mmCIF file of C-alpha atoms in Angstrom:
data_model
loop_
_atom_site.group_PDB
_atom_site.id
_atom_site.type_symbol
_atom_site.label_atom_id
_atom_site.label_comp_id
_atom_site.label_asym_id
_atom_site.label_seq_id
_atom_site.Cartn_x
_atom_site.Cartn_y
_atom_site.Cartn_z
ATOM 1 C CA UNK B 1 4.322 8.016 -31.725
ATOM 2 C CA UNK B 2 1.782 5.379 -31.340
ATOM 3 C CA UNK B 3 -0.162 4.279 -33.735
ATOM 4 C CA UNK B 4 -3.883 3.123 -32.841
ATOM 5 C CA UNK B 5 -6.137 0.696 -35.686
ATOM 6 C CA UNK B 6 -9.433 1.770 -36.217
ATOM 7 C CA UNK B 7 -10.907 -0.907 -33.707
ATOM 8 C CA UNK B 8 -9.056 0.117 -30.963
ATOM 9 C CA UNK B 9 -11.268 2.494 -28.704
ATOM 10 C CA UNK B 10 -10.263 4.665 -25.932
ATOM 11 C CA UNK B 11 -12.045 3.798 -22.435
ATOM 12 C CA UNK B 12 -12.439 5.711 -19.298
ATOM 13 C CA UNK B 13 -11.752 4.699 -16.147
ATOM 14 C CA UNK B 14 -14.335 5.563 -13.334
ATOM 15 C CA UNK B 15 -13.786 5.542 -9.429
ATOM 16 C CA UNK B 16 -17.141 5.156 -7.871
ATOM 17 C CA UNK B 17 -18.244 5.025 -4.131
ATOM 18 C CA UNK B 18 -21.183 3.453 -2.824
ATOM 19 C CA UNK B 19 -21.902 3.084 0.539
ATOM 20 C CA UNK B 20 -21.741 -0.795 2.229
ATOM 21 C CA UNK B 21 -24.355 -2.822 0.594
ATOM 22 C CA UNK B 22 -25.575 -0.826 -1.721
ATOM 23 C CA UNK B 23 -25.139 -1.602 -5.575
ATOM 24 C CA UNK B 24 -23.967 1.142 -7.732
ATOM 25 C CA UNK B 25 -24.626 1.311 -11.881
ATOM 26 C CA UNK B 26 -21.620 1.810 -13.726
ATOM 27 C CA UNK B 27 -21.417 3.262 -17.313
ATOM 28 C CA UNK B 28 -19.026 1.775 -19.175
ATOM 29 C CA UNK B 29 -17.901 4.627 -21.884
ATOM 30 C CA UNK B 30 -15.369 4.823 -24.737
ATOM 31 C CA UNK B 31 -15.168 6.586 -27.964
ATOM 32 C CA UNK B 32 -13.961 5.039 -31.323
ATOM 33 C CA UNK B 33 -11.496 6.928 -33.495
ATOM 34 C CA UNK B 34 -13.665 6.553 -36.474
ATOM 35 C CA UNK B 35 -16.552 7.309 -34.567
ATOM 36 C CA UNK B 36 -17.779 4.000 -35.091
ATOM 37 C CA UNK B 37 -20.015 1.954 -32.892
ATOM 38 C CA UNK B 38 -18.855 0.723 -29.661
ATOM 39 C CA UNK B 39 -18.940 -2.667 -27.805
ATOM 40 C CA UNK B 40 -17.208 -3.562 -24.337
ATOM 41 C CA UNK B 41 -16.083 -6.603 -22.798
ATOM 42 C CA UNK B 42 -15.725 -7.427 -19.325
ATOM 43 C CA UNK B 43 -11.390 -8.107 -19.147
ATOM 44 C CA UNK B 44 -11.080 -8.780 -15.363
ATOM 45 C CA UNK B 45 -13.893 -9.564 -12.564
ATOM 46 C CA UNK B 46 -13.784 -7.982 -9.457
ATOM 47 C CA UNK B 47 -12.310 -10.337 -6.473
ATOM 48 C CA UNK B 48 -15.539 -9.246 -4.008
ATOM 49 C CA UNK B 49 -18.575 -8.330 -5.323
ATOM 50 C CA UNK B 50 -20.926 -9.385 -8.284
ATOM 51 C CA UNK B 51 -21.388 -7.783 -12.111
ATOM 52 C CA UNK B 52 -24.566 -7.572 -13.518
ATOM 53 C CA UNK B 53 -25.376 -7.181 -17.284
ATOM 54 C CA UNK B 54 -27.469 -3.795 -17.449
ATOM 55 C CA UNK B 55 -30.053 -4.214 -20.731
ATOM 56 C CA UNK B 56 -30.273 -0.964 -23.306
ATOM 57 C CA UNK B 57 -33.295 -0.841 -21.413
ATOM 58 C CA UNK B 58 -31.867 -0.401 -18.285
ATOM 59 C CA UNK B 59 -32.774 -3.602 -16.531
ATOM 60 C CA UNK B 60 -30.490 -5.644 -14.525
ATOM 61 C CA UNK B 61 -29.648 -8.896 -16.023
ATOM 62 C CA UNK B 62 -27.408 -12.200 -15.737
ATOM 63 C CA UNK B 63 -24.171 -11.899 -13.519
ATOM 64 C CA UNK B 64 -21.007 -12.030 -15.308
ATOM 65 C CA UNK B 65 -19.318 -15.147 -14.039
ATOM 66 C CA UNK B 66 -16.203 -15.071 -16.088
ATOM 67 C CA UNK B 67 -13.926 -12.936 -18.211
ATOM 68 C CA UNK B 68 -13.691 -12.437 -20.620
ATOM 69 C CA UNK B 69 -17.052 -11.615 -21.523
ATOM 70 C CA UNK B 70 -18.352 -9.714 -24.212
ATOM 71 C CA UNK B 71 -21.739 -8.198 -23.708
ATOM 72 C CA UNK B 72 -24.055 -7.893 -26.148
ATOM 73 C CA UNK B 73 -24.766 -5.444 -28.654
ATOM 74 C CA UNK B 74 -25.729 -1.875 -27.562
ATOM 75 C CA UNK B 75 -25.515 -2.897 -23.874
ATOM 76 C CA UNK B 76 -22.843 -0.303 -22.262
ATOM 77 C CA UNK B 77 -23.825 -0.665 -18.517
ATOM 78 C CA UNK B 78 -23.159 -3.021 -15.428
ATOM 79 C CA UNK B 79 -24.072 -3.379 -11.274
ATOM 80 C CA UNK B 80 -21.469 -3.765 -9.213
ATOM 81 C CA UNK B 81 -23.278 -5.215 -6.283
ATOM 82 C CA UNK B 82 -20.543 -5.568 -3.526
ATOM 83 C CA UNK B 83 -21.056 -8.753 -0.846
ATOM 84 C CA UNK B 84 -23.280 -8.962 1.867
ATOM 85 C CA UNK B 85 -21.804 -6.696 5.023
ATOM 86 C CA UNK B 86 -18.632 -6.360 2.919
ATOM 87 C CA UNK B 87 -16.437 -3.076 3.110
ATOM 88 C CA UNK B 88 -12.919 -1.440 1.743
ATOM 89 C CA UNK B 89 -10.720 -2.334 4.433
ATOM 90 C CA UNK B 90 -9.940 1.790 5.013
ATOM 91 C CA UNK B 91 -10.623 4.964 3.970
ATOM 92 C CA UNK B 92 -9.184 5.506 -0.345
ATOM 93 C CA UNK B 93 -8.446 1.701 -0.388
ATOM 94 C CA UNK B 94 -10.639 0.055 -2.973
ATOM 95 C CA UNK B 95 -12.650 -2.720 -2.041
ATOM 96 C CA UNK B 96 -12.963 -4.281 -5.445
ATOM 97 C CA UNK B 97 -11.730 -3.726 -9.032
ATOM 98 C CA UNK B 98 -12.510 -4.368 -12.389
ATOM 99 C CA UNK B 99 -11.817 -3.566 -15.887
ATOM 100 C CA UNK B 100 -13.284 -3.854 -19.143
ATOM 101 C CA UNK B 101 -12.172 -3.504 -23.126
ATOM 102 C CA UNK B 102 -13.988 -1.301 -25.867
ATOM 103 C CA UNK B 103 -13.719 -2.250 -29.507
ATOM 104 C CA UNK B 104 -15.252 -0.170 -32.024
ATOM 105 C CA UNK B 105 -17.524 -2.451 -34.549
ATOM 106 C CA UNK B 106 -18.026 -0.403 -37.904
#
């Protein structure tokens, strides 16, 4: 068995679709084993595309330019906003990836 330390959180992993130029909100989500607080951390930028920091209030922020990057405290949302007249190059190929970390705080 594996053994997991109380930081470690578990995260999802979504697969969204959005159609061609359109920018799509993406809930970052993970639960802590203690049931501790929760921050993430951007691990790995998309190749295309653009993420946004999403505020607790829900407003669209500063683009993350480089991983990683923790975001701050409370924040558990980003916008993928994919290029200008960019596509997947066929039908269930993604067109970008990009992952992130969860680390429980208390």
């Amino acid at each position: 068995p594996t053994r997991v330390p109380s930081t470690a959180a578990a995260a999802a992993v979504p697969m969204l679709v959005t159609e061609e130029d359109v920018a799509v909100r993406v809930n970052l989500t993970a639960v802590s084993p203690t049931g501790a607080a929760v921050t993430f951390a951007i691990a790995a930028l998309p190749a295309k595309g653009t993420l946004f920091v999403v505020s607790t209030a829900g407003v669209r922020g500063a683009a993350v330019t480089s991983a990683p990057t923790i975001l701050p405290a409370g924040v558990a949302a980003v916008d993928f906003v994919p290029g200008a007249n960019e596509h997947s190059a066929a039908v269930g190929v993604a067109y970008a990836t990009f992952s992130y970390t969860a680390r429980a705080t208390g």
